[in-house]
Short mmCIF file of C-alpha atoms in Angstrom, two decimals:
data_model
loop_
_atom_site.label_atom_id
_atom_site.label_comp_id
_atom_site.label_asym_id
_atom_site.label_seq_id
_atom_site.Cartn_x
_atom_site.Cartn_y
_atom_site.Cartn_z
CA MET N 1 60.27 73.32 -13.04
CA CYS N 2 57.09 73.49 -11.00
CA GLN N 3 53.64 72.18 -11.62
CA GLU N 4 50.52 74.21 -10.98
CA ILE N 5 47.11 72.68 -10.36
CA ARG N 6 43.65 74.00 -9.55
CA LYS N 7 41.39 72.32 -7.04
CA THR N 8 37.76 73.05 -6.14
CA CYS N 9 36.77 72.86 -2.51
CA HIS N 10 34.46 70.18 -1.14
CA CYS N 11 31.32 72.37 -1.31
CA GLY N 12 32.15 73.57 -4.82
CA ARG N 13 32.05 77.31 -4.03
CA LYS N 14 35.76 78.15 -4.20
CA ASP N 15 38.86 77.23 -6.17
CA ALA N 16 42.48 77.34 -5.16
CA GLN N 17 45.63 77.02 -7.20
CA PHE N 18 48.45 74.89 -5.89
CA HIS N 19 52.14 74.86 -6.56
CA LEU N 20 53.92 71.49 -6.69
CA ARG N 21 57.61 72.22 -6.31
CA ASP N 22 60.06 70.57 -8.71
CA ASN N 23 57.35 68.27 -10.12
CA VAL N 24 58.18 65.74 -7.42
CA LEU N 25 54.59 65.16 -6.32
CA SER N 26 51.57 64.42 -8.49
CA PRO N 27 48.28 66.39 -8.29
CA GLU N 28 46.63 63.39 -6.61
CA VAL N 29 48.61 64.18 -3.45
CA ILE N 30 46.06 66.90 -2.72
CA GLU N 31 43.19 64.66 -1.80
CA ASN N 32 40.59 67.18 -0.57
CA LEU N 33 40.23 70.90 -0.15
CA TYR N 34 37.83 72.63 2.23
CA CYS N 35 37.20 76.39 2.07
CA PRO N 36 36.20 78.33 5.20
CA ALA N 37 32.53 77.72 4.36
CA CYS N 38 32.79 73.93 4.13
CA SER N 39 35.60 73.31 6.65
CA ALA N 40 33.48 74.03 9.73
CA GLY N 41 32.24 70.45 10.13
CA VAL N 42 35.50 68.74 9.21
CA ASP N 43 37.42 66.88 11.91
CA LEU N 44 41.01 67.97 11.46
CA ASN N 45 43.33 64.98 11.20
CA PRO N 46 46.88 66.28 11.78
CA ASP N 47 48.30 63.13 10.16
CA THR N 48 46.80 64.07 6.78
CA MET N 49 45.63 67.70 6.98
CA ILE N 50 46.78 71.25 7.56
CA THR N 51 44.67 74.28 8.26
CA ASP N 52 45.39 77.75 6.94
CA ASN N 53 43.10 80.58 7.97
CA GLY N 54 39.93 78.51 7.77
CA TRP N 55 40.98 76.48 4.74
CA ILE N 56 41.86 72.80 5.16
CA ILE N 57 44.07 70.86 2.79
CA GLU N 58 43.93 67.08 3.04
CA TYR N 59 46.87 65.20 1.58
CA ASP N 60 47.26 61.61 0.46
CA MET N 61 50.20 61.05 2.77
CA ASP N 62 50.90 57.50 1.58
CA LEU N 63 51.41 58.79 -1.95
CA ALA N 64 53.41 61.81 -0.74
CA ARG N 65 55.71 59.63 1.38
CA PHE N 66 56.22 57.17 -1.45
CA LEU N 67 57.08 59.88 -4.00
CA LEU N 68 59.30 61.99 -1.75
CA SER N 69 61.16 59.06 -0.21
CA SER N 70 61.76 57.35 -3.54
CA LYS N 71 62.62 60.45 -5.60
CA LEU N 72 64.44 62.54 -2.99
CA LEU N 73 65.47 59.83 -0.54
CA LEU N 74 63.82 61.69 2.32
CA ASP N 75 63.12 59.96 5.60
CA ARG N 76 59.43 58.97 5.58
CA LYS N 77 59.08 60.13 9.21
CA GLN N 78 59.84 63.76 8.29
CA ILE N 79 57.17 63.81 5.57
CA ARG N 80 54.14 65.30 7.30
CA PRO N 81 51.37 67.60 6.01
CA GLY N 82 53.15 70.70 7.36
CA PHE N 83 56.36 69.65 5.65
CA LEU N 84 54.55 69.35 2.28
CA PHE N 85 53.09 72.82 2.62
CA ASP N 86 55.96 74.68 4.28
CA THR N 87 58.66 73.40 1.94
CA GLY N 88 56.54 74.19 -1.13
CA TYR N 89 56.10 70.62 -2.32
CA ALA N 90 52.29 71.07 -2.19
CA CYS N 91 51.13 74.56 -1.20
CA TRP N 92 49.11 77.54 -2.40
CA LEU N 93 50.39 79.04 -5.63
CA GLU N 94 49.91 82.44 -4.02
CA MET N 95 50.19 83.49 -0.37
CA TYR N 96 46.50 82.55 -0.05
CA PRO N 97 43.71 81.47 -2.42
CA GLY N 98 42.44 84.44 -4.44
CA GLU N 99 45.44 86.66 -3.82
CA LYS N 100 45.94 87.48 -7.52
CA GLU N 101 42.50 89.05 -7.79
CA ASP N 102 42.92 90.94 -4.52
CA ILE N 103 46.30 92.31 -5.60
CA LEU N 104 44.91 93.73 -8.84
CA ALA N 105 42.36 95.78 -6.95
CA GLU N 106 44.78 96.85 -4.20
CA ARG N 107 47.55 98.14 -6.41
CA ALA N 108 45.49 99.73 -9.20
CA GLU N 109 46.07 103.26 -7.84
CA ILE N 110 49.77 102.70 -7.31
CA MET N 111 50.16 101.52 -10.91
CA LYS N 112 48.94 104.91 -12.16
CA LEU N 113 52.08 106.47 -10.65
CA GLN N 114 54.36 104.35 -12.84
CA GLN N 115 54.06 106.70 -15.84
CA ARG N 116 53.68 109.96 -13.89
CA ASP N 117 56.37 109.60 -11.25
CA PRO N 118 58.50 106.43 -11.52
CA ARG N 119 60.46 107.21 -8.37
CA GLN N 120 57.33 107.66 -6.25
CA TYR N 121 55.90 104.54 -7.88
CA LEU N 122 58.88 102.46 -6.71
CA GLN N 123 58.58 103.84 -3.19
CA GLU N 124 54.84 103.25 -3.04
CA ILE N 125 54.91 99.74 -4.51
CA SER N 126 57.66 98.76 -2.08
CA ARG N 127 55.76 100.23 0.89
CA TRP N 128 52.54 98.58 -0.25
CA ASN N 129 54.17 95.17 -0.62
CA ILE N 130 55.82 95.30 2.82
CA GLU N 131 52.57 96.41 4.46
CA ARG N 132 50.60 93.74 2.57
CA VAL N 133 52.87 90.92 3.76
CA GLU N 134 52.71 92.24 7.34
CA ARG N 135 48.90 92.34 7.12
CA LEU N 136 48.82 88.76 5.79
CA LYS N 137 51.05 87.65 8.66
CA GLU N 138 48.70 89.29 11.16
CA GLU N 139 45.74 87.60 9.46
CA GLY N 140 47.48 84.28 10.04
CA TRP N 141 48.28 83.11 6.51
CA ARG N 142 50.83 80.32 6.74
CA LYS N 143 52.97 81.29 3.72
CA ALA N 144 53.09 84.93 4.83
CA ARG N 145 54.33 83.93 8.28
CA ALA N 146 57.23 82.11 6.62
CA ALA N 147 58.08 85.10 4.38
#
């Protein structure tokens, strides 16, 4: 079971949904969120923050270490911001914030093929998905690079 939370960035302009894998961490672990508009003046602290394509996530690392070491018996030294994000314990719900809305617009034409030509639809949706992930990797999205 996974927990999903929504957080508004520091300037209040953007929201992001987060995935908390296996309900191990609480929503309070995500201390602050900075979108590309409000992250420009933030001093990145690698002990508590990660950056992902202009977004900054700040974690409460004391809480994260306590929860992960007590529930999963992980070594506190391995619990770093990158570990939280890259293992899915506290990361974007999607590949990047706003992906759901972008996907709807991008695949609208392909969806029309589903009724007309199911075989072509499967080919096109597969091609589109592979190209989309490659594009996200090139853009530098952290979850896409791990895909």
